[in-house]
mmCIF file of C-alpha atoms and ligand atoms in Angstrom:
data_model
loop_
_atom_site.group_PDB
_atom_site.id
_atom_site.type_symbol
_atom_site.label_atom_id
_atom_site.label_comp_id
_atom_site.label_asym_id
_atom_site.label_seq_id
_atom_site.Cartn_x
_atom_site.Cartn_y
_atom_site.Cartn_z
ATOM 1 C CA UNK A 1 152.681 235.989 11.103
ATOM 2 C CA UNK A 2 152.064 234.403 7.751
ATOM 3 C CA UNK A 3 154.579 235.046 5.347
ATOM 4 C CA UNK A 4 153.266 236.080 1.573
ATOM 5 C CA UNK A 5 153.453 233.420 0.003
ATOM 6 C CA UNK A 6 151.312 231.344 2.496
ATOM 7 C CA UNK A 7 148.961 234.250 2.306
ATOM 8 C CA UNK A 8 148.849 233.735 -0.915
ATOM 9 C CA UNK A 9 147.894 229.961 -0.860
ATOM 10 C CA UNK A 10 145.912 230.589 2.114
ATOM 11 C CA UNK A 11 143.387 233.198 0.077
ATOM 12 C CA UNK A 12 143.476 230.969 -2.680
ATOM 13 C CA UNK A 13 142.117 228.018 -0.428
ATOM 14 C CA UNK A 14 139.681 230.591 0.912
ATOM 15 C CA UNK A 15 138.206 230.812 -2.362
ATOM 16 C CA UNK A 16 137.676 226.640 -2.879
ATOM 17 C CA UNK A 17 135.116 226.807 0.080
ATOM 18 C CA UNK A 18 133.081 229.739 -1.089
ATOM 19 C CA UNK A 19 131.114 227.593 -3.323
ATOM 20 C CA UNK A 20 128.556 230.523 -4.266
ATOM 21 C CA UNK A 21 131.488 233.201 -4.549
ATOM 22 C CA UNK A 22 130.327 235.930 -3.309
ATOM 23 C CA UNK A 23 133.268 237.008 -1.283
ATOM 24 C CA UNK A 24 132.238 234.883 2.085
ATOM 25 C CA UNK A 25 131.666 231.686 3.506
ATOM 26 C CA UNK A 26 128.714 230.585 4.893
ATOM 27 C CA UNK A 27 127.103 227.055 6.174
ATOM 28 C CA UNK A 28 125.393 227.145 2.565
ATOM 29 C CA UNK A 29 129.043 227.114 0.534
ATOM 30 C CA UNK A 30 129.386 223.984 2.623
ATOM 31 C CA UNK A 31 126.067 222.951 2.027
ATOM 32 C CA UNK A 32 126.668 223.179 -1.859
ATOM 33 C CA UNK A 33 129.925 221.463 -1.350
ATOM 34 C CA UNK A 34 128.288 218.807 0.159
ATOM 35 C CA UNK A 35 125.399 218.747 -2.731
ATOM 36 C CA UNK A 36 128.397 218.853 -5.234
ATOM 37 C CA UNK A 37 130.067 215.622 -3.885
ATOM 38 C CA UNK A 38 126.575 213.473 -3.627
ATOM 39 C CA UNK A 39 125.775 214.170 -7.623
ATOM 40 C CA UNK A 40 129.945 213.885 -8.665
ATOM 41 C CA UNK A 41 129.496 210.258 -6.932
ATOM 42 C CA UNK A 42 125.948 209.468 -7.196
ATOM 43 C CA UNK A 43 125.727 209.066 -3.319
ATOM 44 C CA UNK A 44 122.009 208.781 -1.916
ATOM 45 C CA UNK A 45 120.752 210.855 1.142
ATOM 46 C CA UNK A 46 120.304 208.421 3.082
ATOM 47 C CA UNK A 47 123.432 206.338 2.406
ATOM 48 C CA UNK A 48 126.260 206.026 5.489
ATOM 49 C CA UNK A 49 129.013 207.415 2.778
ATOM 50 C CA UNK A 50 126.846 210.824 2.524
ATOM 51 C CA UNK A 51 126.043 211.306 6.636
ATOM 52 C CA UNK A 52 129.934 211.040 6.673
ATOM 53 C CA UNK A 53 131.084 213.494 3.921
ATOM 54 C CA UNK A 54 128.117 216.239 5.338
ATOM 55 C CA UNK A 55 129.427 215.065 9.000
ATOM 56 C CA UNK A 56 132.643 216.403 8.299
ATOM 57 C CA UNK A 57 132.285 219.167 5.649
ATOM 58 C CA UNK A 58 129.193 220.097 8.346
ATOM 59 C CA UNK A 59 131.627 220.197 11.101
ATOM 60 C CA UNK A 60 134.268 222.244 9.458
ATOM 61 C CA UNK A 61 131.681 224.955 9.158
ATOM 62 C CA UNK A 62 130.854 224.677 12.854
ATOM 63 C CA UNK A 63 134.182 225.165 13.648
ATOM 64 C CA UNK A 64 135.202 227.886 11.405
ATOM 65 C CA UNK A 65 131.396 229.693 12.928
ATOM 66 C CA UNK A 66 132.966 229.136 16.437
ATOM 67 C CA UNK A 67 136.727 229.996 15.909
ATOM 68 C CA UNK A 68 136.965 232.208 12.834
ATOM 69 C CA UNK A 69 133.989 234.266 12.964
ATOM 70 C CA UNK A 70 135.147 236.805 15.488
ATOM 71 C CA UNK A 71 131.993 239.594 14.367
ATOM 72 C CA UNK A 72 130.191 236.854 14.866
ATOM 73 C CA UNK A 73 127.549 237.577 11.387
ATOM 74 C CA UNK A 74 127.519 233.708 10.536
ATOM 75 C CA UNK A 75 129.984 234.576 7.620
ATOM 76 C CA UNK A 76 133.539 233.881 7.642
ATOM 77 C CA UNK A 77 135.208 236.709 5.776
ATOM 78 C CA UNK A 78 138.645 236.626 4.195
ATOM 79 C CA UNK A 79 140.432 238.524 6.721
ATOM 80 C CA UNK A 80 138.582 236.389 9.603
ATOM 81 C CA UNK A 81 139.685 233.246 7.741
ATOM 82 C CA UNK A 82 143.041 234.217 7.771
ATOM 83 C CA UNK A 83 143.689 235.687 11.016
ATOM 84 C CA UNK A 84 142.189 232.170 11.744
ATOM 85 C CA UNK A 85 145.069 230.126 9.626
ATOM 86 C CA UNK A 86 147.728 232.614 11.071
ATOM 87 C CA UNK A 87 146.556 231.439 14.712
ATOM 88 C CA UNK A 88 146.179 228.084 13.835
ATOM 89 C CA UNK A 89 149.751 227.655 12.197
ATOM 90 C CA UNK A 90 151.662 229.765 14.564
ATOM 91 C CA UNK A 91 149.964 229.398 17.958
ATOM 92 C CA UNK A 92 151.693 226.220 19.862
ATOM 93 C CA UNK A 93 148.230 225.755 21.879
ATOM 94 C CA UNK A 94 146.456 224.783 18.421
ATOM 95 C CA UNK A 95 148.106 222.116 19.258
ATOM 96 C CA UNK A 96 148.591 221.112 15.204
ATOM 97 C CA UNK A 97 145.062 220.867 14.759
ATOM 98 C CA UNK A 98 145.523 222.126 10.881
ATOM 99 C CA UNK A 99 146.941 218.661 10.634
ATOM 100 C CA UNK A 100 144.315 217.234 12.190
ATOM 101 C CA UNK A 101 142.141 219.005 9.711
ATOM 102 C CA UNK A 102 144.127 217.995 6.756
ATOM 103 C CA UNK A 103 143.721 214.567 7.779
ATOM 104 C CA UNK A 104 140.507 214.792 7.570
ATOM 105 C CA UNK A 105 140.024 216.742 4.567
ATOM 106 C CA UNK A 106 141.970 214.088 2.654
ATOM 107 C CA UNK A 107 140.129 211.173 4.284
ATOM 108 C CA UNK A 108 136.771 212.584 3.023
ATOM 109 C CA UNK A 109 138.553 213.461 -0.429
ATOM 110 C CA UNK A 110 139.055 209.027 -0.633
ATOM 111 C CA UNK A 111 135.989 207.921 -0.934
ATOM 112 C CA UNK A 112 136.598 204.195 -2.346
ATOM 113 C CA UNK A 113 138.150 204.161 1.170
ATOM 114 C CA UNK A 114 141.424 202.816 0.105
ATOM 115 C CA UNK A 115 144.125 204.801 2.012
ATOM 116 C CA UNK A 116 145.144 206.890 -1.384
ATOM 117 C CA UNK A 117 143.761 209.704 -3.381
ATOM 118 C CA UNK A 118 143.195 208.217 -6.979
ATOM 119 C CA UNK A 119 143.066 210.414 -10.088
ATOM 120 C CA UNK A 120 139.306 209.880 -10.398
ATOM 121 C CA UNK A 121 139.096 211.053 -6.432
ATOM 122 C CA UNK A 122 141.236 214.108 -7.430
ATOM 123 C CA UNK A 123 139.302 215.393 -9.891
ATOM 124 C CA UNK A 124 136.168 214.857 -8.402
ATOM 125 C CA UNK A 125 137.823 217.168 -5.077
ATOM 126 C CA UNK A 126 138.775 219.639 -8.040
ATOM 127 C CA UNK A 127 134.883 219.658 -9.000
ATOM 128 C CA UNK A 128 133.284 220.706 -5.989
ATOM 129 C CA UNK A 129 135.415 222.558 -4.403
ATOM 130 C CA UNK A 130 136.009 224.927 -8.060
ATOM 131 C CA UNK A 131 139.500 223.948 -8.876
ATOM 132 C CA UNK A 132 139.370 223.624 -12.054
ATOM 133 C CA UNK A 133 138.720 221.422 -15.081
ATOM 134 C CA UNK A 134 140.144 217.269 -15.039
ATOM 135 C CA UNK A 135 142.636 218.782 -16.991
ATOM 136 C CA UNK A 136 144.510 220.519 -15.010
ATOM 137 C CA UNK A 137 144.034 218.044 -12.259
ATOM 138 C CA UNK A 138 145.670 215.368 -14.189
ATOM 139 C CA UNK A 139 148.454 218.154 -14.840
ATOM 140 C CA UNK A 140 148.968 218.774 -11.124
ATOM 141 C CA UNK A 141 148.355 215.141 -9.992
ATOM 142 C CA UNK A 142 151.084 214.232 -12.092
ATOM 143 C CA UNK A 143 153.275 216.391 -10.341
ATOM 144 C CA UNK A 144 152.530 214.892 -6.800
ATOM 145 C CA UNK A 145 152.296 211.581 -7.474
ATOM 146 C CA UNK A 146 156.175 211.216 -7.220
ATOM 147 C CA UNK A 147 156.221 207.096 -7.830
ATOM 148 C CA UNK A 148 153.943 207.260 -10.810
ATOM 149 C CA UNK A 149 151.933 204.610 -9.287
ATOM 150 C CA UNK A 150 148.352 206.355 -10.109
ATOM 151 C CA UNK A 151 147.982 207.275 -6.475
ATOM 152 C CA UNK A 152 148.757 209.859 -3.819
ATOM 153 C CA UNK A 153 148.862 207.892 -0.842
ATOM 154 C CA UNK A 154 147.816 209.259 2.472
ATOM 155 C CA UNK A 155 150.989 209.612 3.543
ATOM 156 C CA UNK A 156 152.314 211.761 0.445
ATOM 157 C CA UNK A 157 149.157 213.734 0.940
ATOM 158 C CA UNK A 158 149.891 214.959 3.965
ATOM 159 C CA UNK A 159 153.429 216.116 3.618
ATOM 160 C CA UNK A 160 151.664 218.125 0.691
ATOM 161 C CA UNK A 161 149.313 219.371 2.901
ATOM 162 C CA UNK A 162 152.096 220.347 5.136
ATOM 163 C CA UNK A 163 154.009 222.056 2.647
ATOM 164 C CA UNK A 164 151.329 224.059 1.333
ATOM 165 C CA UNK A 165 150.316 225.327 4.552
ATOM 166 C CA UNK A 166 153.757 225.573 6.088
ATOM 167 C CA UNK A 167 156.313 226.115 3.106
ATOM 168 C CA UNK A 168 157.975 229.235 2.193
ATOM 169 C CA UNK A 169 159.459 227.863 -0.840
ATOM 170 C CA UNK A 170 157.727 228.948 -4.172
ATOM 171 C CA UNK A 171 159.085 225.305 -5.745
ATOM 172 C CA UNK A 172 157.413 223.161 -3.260
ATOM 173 C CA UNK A 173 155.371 220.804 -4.871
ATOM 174 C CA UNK A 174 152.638 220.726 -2.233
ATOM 175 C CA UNK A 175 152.193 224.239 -2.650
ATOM 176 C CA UNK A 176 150.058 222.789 -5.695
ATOM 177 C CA UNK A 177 147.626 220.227 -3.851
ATOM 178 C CA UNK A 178 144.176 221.972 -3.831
ATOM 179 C CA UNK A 179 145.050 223.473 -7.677
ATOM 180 C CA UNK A 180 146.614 226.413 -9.756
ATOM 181 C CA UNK A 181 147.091 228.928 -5.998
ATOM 182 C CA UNK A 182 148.622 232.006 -8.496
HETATM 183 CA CA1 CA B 1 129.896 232.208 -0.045
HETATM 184 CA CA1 CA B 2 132.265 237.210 10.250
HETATM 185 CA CA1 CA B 3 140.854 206.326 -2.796
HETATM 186 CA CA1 CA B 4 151.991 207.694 -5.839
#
């Protein structure tokens, strides 16, 4: 069972992927996502750096269509979606695969390729996926980049990740990582 606060976060996150909000996901939030990410970076079609970052935001989708989509309507309601995170978090045959995720997620997030999430890569993530304005990403990247050294490595980001799926604790600072969650 998730507990209320990771509802909380969880719904929140729900609402970063439905890039049209209108209450659902679909293939064409991640579609726009996608779109969103070429024009913040200036990435042509037809580059390698764009087949990856729709590869992955294109597989997502085709995950959450096969996993989380129990009605089967090619949407992914809220409910669906969290049933969905409540499985994946709790059930020991997911076999962590939210980590897995989250790896990935943050991988696509570093574009420059350079094992950290810079300020510049931070914002851009806060862009497409609706977050919020640069800033109140610089407000909250302040807060998780504990050494002050301009980065979030990957390391760091995943413990955040971690903590805002896992924690119970209001405080935790990865409770923060994909924006303002109340
Ligand atoms: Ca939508
Ligand atoms: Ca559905
Ligand atoms: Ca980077
Ligand atoms: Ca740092």
């Amino acid at each position: 069972m998730l507990t209320e606060l990771q509802k909380k976060k969880l719904t929140y996150y729900f609402h970063t992927f439905d890039a049209d909000k209108n209450g659902t996901l679909e293939k064409s939030d991640f579609d726009k996502i996608v779109s969103g990410f070429a024009e913040a970076y200036n990435i042509a079609q037809d580059s390698e750096t764009y087949q990856y970052i729709s590869s992955t935001y294109g597989k997502r989708w085709e995950a959450l269509a096969k996993e989380a989509d129990t009605n089967a309507d090619n949407k992914v309601s809220l409910d669906e979606w969290l049933s969905y995170q409540d499985k994946l978090l709790t059930d020991p045959k997911s076999d962590f695969l939210w980590l897995k995720v989250a790896s990935m997620f943050i991988d696509v997030q570093d574009v420059d390729k350079d094992g950290t999430l810079s300020l510049n890569e931070y914002k851009v993530m806060y862009k497409i996926h609706g977050v919020g304005d640069e800033s109140l990403a610089a407000e909250i990247f302040a807060k998780l980049d504990f050494d002050g050294d301009g980065k979030i490595s990957k390391n760091d980001a995943m413990n955040l990740v971690a903590d805002f799926y896992l924690s119970d604790n209001p405080q935790a600072p990865g409770n923060l990582f994909f924006g303002a969650y109340e």
